[in-house]
CSV table of C-alpha atoms in Angstrom, one decimal:
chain,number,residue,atom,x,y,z
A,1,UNK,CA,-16.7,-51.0,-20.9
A,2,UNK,CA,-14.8,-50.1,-18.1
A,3,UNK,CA,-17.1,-48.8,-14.7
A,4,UNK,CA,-15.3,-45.4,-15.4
A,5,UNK,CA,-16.9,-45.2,-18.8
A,6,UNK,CA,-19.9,-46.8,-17.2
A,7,UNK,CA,-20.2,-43.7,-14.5
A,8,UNK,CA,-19.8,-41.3,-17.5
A,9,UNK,CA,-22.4,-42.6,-19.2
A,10,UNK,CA,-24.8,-43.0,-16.4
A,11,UNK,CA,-24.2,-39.4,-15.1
A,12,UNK,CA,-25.0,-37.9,-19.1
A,13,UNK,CA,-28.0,-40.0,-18.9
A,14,UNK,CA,-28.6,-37.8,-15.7
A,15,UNK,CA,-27.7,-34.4,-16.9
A,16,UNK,CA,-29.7,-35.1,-20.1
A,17,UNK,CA,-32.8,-36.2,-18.5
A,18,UNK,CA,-32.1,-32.9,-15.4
A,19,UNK,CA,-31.5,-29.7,-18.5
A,20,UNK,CA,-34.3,-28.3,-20.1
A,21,UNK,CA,-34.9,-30.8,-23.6
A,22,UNK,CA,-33.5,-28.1,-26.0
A,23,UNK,CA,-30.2,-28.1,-24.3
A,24,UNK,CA,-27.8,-30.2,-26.4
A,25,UNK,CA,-24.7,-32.0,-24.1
A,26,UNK,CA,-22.2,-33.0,-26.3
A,27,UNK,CA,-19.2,-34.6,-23.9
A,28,UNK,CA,-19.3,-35.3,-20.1
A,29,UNK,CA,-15.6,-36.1,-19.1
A,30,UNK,CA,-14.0,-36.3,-15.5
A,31,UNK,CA,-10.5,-33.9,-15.0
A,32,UNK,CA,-9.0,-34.4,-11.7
A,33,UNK,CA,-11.8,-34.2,-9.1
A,34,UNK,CA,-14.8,-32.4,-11.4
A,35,UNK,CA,-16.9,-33.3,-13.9
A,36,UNK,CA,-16.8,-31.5,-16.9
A,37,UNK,CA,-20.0,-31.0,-18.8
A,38,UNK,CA,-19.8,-30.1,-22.9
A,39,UNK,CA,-22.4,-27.9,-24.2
A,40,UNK,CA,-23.3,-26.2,-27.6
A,41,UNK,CA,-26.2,-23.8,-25.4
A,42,UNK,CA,-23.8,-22.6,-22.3
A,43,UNK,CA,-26.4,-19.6,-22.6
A,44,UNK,CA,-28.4,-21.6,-20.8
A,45,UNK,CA,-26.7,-22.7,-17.7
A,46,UNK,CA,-25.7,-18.9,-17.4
A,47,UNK,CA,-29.3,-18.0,-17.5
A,48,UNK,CA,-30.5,-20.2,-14.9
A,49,UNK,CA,-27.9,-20.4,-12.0
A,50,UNK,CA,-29.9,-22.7,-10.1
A,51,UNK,CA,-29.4,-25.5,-12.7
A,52,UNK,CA,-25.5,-26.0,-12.3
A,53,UNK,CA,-26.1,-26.2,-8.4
A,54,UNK,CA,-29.2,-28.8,-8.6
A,55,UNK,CA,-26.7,-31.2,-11.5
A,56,UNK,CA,-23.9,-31.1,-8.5
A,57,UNK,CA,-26.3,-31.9,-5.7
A,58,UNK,CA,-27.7,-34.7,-7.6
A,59,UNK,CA,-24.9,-36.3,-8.4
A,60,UNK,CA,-22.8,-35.4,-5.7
A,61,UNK,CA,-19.5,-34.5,-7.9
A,62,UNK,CA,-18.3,-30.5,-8.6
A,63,UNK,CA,-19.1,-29.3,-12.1
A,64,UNK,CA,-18.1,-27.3,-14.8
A,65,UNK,CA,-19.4,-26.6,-17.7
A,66,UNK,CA,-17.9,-25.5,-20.5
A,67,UNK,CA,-18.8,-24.6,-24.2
A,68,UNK,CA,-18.8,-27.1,-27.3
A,69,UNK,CA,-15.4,-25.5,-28.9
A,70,UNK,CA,-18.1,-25.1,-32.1
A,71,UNK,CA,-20.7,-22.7,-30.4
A,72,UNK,CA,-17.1,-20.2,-29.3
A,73,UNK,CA,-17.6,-16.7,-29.9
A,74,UNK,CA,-14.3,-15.2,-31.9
A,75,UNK,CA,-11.4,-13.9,-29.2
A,76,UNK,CA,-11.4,-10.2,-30.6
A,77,UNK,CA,-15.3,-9.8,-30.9
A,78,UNK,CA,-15.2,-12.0,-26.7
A,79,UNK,CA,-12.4,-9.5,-25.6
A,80,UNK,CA,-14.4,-6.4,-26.4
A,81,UNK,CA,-18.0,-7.7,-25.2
A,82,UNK,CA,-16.0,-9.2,-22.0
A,83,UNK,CA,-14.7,-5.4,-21.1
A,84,UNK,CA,-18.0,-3.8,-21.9
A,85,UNK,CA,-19.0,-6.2,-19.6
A,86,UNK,CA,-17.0,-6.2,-16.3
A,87,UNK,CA,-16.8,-2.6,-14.8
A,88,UNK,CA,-13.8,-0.8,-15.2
A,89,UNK,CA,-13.1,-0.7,-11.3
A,90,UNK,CA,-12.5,-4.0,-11.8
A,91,UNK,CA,-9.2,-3.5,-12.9
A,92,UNK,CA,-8.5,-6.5,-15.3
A,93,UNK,CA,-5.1,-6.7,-16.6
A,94,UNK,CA,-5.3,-9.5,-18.7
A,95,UNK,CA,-7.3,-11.9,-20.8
A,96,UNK,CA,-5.9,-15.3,-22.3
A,97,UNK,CA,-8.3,-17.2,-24.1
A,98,UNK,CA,-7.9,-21.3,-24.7
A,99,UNK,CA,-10.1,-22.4,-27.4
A,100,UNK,CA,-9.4,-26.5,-26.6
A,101,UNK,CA,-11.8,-25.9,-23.3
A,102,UNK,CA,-13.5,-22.7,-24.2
A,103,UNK,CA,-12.4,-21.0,-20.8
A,104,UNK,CA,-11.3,-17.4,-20.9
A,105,UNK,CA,-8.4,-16.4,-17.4
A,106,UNK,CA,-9.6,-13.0,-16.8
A,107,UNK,CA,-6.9,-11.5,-14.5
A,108,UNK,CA,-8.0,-8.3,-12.6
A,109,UNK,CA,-6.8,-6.3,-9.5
A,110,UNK,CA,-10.4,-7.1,-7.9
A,111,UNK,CA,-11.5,-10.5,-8.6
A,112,UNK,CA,-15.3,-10.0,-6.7
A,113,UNK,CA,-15.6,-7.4,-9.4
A,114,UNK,CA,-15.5,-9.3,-12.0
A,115,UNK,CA,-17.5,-12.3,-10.2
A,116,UNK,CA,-20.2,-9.9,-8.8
A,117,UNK,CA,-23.1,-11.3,-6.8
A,118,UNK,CA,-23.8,-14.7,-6.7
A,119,UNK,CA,-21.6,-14.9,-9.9
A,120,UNK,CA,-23.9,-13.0,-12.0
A,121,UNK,CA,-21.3,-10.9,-13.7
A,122,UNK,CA,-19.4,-14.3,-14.8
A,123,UNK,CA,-23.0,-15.3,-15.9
A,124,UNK,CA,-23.3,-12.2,-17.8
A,125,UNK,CA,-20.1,-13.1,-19.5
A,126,UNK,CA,-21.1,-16.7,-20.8
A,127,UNK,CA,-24.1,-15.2,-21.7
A,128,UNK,CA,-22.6,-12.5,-24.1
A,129,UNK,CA,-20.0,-14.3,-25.6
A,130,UNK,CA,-20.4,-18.4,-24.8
A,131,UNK,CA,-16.8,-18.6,-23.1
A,132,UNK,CA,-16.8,-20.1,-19.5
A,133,UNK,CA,-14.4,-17.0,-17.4
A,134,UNK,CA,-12.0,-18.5,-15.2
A,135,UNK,CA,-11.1,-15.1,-12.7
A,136,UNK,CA,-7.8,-14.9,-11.2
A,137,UNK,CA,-6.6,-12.3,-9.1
A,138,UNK,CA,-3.2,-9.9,-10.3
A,139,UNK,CA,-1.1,-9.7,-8.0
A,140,UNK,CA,-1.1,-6.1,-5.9
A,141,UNK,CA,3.3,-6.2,-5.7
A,142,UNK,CA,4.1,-7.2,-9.1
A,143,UNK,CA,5.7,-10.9,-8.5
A,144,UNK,CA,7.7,-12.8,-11.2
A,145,UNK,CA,7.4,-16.0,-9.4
A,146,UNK,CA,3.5,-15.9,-9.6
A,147,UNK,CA,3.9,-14.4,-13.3
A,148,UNK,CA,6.4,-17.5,-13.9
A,149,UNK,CA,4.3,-20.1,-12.2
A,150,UNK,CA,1.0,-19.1,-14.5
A,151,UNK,CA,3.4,-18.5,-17.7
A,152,UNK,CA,4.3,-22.3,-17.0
A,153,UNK,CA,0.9,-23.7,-16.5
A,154,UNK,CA,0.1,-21.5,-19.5
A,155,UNK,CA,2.5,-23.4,-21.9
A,156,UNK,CA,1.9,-27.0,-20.3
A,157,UNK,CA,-2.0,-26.6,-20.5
A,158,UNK,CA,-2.9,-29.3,-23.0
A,159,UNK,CA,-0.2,-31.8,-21.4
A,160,UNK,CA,-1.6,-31.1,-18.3
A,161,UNK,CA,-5.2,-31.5,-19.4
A,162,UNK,CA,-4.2,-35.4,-20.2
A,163,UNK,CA,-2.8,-35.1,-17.0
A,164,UNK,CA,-6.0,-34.4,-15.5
A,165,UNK,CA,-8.4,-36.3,-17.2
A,166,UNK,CA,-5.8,-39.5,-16.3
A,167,UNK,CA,-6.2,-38.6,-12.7
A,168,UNK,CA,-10.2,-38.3,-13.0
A,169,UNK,CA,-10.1,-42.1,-14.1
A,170,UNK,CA,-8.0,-42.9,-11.4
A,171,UNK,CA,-10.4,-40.9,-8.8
A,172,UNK,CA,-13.3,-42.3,-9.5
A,173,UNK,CA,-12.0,-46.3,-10.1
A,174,UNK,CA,-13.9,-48.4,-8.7
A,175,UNK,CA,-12.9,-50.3,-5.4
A,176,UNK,CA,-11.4,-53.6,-5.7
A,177,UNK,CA,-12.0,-54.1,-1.3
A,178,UNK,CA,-14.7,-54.6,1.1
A,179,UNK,CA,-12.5,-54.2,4.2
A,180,UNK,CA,-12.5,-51.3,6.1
A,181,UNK,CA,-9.4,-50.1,8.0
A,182,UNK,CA,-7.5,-47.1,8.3
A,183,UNK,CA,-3.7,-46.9,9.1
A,184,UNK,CA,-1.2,-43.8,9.3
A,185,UNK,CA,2.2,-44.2,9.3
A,186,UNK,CA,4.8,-41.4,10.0
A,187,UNK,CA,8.3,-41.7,7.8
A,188,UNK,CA,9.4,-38.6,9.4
A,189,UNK,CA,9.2,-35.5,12.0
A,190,UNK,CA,7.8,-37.4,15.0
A,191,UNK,CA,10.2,-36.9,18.0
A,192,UNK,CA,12.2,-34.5,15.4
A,193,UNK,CA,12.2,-31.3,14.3
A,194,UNK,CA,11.6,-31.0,10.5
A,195,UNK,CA,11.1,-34.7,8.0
A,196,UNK,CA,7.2,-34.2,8.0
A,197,UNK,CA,5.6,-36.6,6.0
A,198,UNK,CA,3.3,-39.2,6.7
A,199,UNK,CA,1.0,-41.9,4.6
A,200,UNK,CA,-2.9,-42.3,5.0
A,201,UNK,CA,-3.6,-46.0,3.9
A,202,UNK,CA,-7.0,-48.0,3.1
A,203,UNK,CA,-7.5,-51.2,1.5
A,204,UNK,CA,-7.9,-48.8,-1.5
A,205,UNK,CA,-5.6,-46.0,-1.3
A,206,UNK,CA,-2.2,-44.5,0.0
A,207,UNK,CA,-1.9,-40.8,-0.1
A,208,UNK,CA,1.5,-38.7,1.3
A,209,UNK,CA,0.6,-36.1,3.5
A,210,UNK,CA,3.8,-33.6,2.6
A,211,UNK,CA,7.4,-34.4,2.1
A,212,UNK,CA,9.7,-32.0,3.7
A,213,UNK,CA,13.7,-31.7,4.4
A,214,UNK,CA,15.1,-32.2,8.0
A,215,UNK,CA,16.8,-28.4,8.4
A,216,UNK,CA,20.6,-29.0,9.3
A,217,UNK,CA,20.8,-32.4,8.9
A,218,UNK,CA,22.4,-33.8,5.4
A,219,UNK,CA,20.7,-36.7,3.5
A,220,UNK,CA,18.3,-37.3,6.0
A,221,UNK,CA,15.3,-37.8,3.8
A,222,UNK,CA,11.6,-39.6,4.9
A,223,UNK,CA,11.4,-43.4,4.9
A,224,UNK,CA,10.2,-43.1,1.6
A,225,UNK,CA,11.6,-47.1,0.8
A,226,UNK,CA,9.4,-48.2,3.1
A,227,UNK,CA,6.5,-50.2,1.5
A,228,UNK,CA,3.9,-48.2,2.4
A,229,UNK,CA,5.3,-44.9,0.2
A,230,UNK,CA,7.5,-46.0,-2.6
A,231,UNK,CA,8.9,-49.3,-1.4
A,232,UNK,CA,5.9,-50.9,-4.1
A,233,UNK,CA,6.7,-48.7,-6.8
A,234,UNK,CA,5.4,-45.2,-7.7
A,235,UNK,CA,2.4,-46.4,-8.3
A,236,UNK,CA,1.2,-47.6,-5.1
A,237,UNK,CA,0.6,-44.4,-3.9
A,238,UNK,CA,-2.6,-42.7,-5.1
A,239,UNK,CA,-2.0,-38.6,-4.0
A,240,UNK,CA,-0.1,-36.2,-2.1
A,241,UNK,CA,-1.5,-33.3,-0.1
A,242,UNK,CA,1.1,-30.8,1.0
A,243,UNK,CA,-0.3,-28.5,3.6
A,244,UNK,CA,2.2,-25.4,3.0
A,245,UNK,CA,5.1,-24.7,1.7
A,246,UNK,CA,7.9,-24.8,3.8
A,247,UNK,CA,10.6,-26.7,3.2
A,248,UNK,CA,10.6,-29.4,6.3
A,249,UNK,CA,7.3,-30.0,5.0
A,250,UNK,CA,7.8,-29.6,1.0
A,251,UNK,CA,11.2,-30.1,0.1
A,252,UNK,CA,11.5,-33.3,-1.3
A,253,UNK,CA,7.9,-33.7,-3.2
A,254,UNK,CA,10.0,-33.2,-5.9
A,255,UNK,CA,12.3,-36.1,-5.4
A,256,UNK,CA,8.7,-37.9,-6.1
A,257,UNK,CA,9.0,-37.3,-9.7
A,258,UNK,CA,12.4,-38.6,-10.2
A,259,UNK,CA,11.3,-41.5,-8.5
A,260,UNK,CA,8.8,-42.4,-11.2
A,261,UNK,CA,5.7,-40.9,-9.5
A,262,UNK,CA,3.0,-39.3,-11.9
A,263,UNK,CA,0.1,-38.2,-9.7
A,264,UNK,CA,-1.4,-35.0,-8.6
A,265,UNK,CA,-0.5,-33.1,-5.3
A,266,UNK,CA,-3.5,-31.1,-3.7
A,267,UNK,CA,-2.3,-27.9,-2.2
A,268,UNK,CA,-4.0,-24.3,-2.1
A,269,UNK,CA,-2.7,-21.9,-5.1
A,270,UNK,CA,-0.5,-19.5,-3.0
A,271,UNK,CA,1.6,-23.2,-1.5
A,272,UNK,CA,1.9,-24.4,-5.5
A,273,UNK,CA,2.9,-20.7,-5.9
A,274,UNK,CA,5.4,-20.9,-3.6
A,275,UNK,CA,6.8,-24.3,-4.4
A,276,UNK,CA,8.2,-22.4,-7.9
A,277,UNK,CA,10.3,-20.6,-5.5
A,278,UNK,CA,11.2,-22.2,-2.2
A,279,UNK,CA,12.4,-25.9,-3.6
A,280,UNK,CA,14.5,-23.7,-6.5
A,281,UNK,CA,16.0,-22.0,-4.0
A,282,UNK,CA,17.0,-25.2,-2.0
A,283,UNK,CA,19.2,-26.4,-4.6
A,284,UNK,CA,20.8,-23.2,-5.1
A,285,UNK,CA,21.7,-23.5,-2.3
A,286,UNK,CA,22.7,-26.3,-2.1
A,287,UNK,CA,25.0,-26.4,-5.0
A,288,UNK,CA,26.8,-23.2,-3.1
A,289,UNK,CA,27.5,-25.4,-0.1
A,290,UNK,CA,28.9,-28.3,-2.4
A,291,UNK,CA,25.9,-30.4,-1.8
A,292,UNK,CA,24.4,-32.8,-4.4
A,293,UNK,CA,21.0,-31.4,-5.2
A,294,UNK,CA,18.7,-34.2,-4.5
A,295,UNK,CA,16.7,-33.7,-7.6
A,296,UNK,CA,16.7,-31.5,-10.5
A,297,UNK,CA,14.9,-28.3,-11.2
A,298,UNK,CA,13.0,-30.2,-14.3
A,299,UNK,CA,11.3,-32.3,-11.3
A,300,UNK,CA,10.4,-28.9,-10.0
A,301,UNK,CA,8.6,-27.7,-13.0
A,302,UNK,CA,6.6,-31.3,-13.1
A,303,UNK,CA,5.3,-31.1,-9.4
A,304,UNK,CA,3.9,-28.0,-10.1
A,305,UNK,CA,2.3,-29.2,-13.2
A,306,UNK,CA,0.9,-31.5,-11.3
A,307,UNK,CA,-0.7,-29.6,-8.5
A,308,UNK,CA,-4.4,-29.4,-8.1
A,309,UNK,CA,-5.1,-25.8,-6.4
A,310,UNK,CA,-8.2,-26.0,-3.8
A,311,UNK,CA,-10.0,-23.4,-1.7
A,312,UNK,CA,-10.3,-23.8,1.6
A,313,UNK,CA,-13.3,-25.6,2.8
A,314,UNK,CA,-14.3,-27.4,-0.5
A,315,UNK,CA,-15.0,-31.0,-0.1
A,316,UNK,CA,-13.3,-32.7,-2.9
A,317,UNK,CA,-12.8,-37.0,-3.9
A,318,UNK,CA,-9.3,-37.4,-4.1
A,319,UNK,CA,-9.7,-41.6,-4.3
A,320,UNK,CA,-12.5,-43.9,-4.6
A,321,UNK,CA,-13.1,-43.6,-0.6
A,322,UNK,CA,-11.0,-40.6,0.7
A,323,UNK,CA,-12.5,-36.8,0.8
A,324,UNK,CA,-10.3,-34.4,1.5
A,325,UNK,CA,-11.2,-30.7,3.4
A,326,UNK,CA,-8.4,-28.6,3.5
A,327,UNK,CA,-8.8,-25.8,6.0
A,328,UNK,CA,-6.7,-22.8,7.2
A,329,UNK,CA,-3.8,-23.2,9.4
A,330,UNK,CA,-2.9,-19.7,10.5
A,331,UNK,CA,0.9,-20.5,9.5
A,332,UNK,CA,2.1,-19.1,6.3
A,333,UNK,CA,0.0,-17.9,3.2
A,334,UNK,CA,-1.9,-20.8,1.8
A,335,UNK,CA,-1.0,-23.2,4.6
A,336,UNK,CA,-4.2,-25.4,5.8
A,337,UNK,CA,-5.3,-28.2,7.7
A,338,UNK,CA,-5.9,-31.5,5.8
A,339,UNK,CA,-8.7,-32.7,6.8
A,340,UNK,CA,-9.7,-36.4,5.3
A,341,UNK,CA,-13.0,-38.5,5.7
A,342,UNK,CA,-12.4,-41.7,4.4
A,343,UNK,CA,-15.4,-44.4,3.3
A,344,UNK,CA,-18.6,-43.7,3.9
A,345,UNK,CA,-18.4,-42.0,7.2
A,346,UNK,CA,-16.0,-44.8,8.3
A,347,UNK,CA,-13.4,-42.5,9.8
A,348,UNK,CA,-12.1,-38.8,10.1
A,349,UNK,CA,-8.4,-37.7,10.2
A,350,UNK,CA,-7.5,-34.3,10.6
A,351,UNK,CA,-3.7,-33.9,9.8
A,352,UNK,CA,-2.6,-30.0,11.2
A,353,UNK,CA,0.8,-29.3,9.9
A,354,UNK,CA,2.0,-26.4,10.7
A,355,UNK,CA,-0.7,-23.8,13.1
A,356,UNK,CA,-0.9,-20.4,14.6
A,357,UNK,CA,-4.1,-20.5,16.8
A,358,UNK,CA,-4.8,-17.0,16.7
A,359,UNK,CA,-6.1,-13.9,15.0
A,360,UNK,CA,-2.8,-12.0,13.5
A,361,UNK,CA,-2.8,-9.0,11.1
A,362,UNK,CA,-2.0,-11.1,8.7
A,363,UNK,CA,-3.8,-14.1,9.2
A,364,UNK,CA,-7.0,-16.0,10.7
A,365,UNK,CA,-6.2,-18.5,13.4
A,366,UNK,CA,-6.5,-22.1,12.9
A,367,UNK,CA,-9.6,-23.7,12.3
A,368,UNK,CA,-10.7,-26.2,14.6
A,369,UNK,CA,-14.4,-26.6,13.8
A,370,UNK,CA,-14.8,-29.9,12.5
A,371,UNK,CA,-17.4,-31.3,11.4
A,372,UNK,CA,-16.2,-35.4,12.7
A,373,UNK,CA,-12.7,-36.5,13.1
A,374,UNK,CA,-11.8,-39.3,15.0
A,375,UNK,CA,-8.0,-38.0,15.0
A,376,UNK,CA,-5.9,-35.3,15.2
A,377,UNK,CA,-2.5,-35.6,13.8
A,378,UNK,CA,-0.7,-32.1,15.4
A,379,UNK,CA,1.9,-30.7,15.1
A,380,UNK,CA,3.7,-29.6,18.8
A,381,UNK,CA,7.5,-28.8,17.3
A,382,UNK,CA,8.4,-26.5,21.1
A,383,UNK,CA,4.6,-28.1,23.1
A,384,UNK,CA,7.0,-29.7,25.3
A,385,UNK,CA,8.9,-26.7,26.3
């Protein structure tokens, strides 16, 4: 048995001993960074909120639970109870049920509508009809790139479910080292303008921190030979956090994936958003000037499969001693701070891409209210000018 399967079974053992004994658990599983948690009575996590929150601080992992596909509710009968449900002011727009996970995507115009206080209308919801809602919000200027982007995700869901529960196995390994040392090495943008992309490395784990284009400059790519990115083989490296999506700091993730890479990139949802549209847009335009596109649009579609959306300020394991924090940056929409606490309070490294540092009408200044970090990797493109 394999100290993945070993985990799984210890933290069942847990969750059976933590529910009340007429709850049945029928499958704990990791995907990505959460735990996932199988029930025939998800009647009962919705009616105690407290009980979800007590499993995660126990065992220290985010949770979800989701119904047994057995105990579902059928779509037509959810659909109707769901509406009668969520007030109309809520707006919702849409409802797309997967029965594989028994989750429900209810899109509406104003998501805290539908979540209501502390949750309790998405509590109400499991309640009535057994399906776990995931809420996300419709866009308020109708945008076929967003409607693209969650069409695509849509049709790729049980391949990117594998996906998933692939890179939960790979999170949560367990560590082959006992050293402790931290090293970053920059294969771009330093003493330049553009080529961001640097590489975070333990004895355990290499992650990317983005992977962008140098503007103006042809076929001036990151060191990405070198062996501490690719020069070992795709394998070596472990994940890649992009911190927005602009294309000095984005452009060639792609060019990953034709390189034999198959792990997840952890953005926020408006940067995976926008990396259906800016890195298309670079090859068009590239093609127009006679350029060979560095990649093609097929590697496109598979590093957005493979993005792993977070909100700001959750903690989340993205290896077996890295946590990563992302916080926002003031820049662009989406565009954070990557904040990453490695071993067991060994070290702190705050990476800052791209900042504003004050309040706009758009946007919140920078964050810069850490709890540790030891270093600051920031970005100063015109600080000598």
């Amino acid at each position: 048995m394999s100290q993945v399967e070993r985990q799984l079974d210890e933290m069942e053992e847990t969750i059976v001993s933590e529910v009340p004994g007429d709850v049945s658990i029928t499958d704990v599983t990791y995907e990505g960074p959460e735990l996932v948690v199988y029930t025939r009575d998800p009647k009962t996590f919705a009616s105690n909120g407290n009980l979800i929150r007590n499993l995660a601080s126990k065992l220290r992992k985010r949770i979800t639970v989701r119904p047994d596909p057995s105990e579902l509710s059928r779509p037509d009968e959810a659909r109707e109870a769901i509406r009668r449900v969520i007030p109309e002011e809520a707006g919702v727009t849409d409802l797309d049920f997967h029965e594989d996970t028994g989750e429900v995507v209810i899109e509406a115009q104003k998501p805290g509508m539908v979540i209501g206080r502390h949750g309790s209308t998405l509590r109400e919801i499991t309640q009535e009809v057994g399906w776990t809602p995931e809420v996300v919000r419709t866009p308020p200027i109708e945008s076929s790139t967003v409607e693209n982007v969650r069409n695509f995700l849509k049709q790729e869901r049980d391949e990117r479910r594998d996906t998933l529960e692939r890179i939960g196995r790979q999170i949560h390994r367990e560590e082959m080292s006992d050293d402790e040392w931290v090293r970053i090495t920059t294969l771009g943008c330093c003493r330049e303008v553009g080529r961001a992309a640097f590489i975070i490395s333990t004895p355990e784990t290499r992650v990317l921190v983005d992977c962008g284009d140098k503007p103006g400059a042809e076929g001036e790519v990151p060191y990405l030979q070198v062996p501490e990115a690719l020069g070992s083989g795709p394998s070596s490296l472990d994940a890649v956090v992009l911190t927005h999506a602009h294309l000095d700091h984005s452009a060639f993730i792609p060019l990953l994936f034709k390189y034999g890479y198959d792990g997840p990139i952890y953005c926020t949802e408006p940067t995976r958003d926008l990396m259906g549209l800016l890195p298309l847009d670079y090859l068009d335009v590239a093609a127009k000037e006679g350029r060979s596109p560095p990649y093609e649009s097929e590697m496109v579609r598979e590093a957005i499969k493979h993005c792993i959306p977070l909100e700001y300020g959750d903690v989340t394991d993205i290896a077996p001693d890295v946590k990563l924090t992302l916080h926002n940056s003031g820049h662009i929409l989406g565009s954070a701070i990557a904040h990453f606490h490695v071993g067991d309070g060994l070290y702190n490294v705050a990476f800052s891409g791209d900042i504003h540092y004050e309040d706009t009408r758009l946007f919140n200044g920078a964050v810069n209210d850490f709890p540790r970090a030891e270093t600051l990797v920031l970005e100063s493109t015109y600080g000598g000018r």
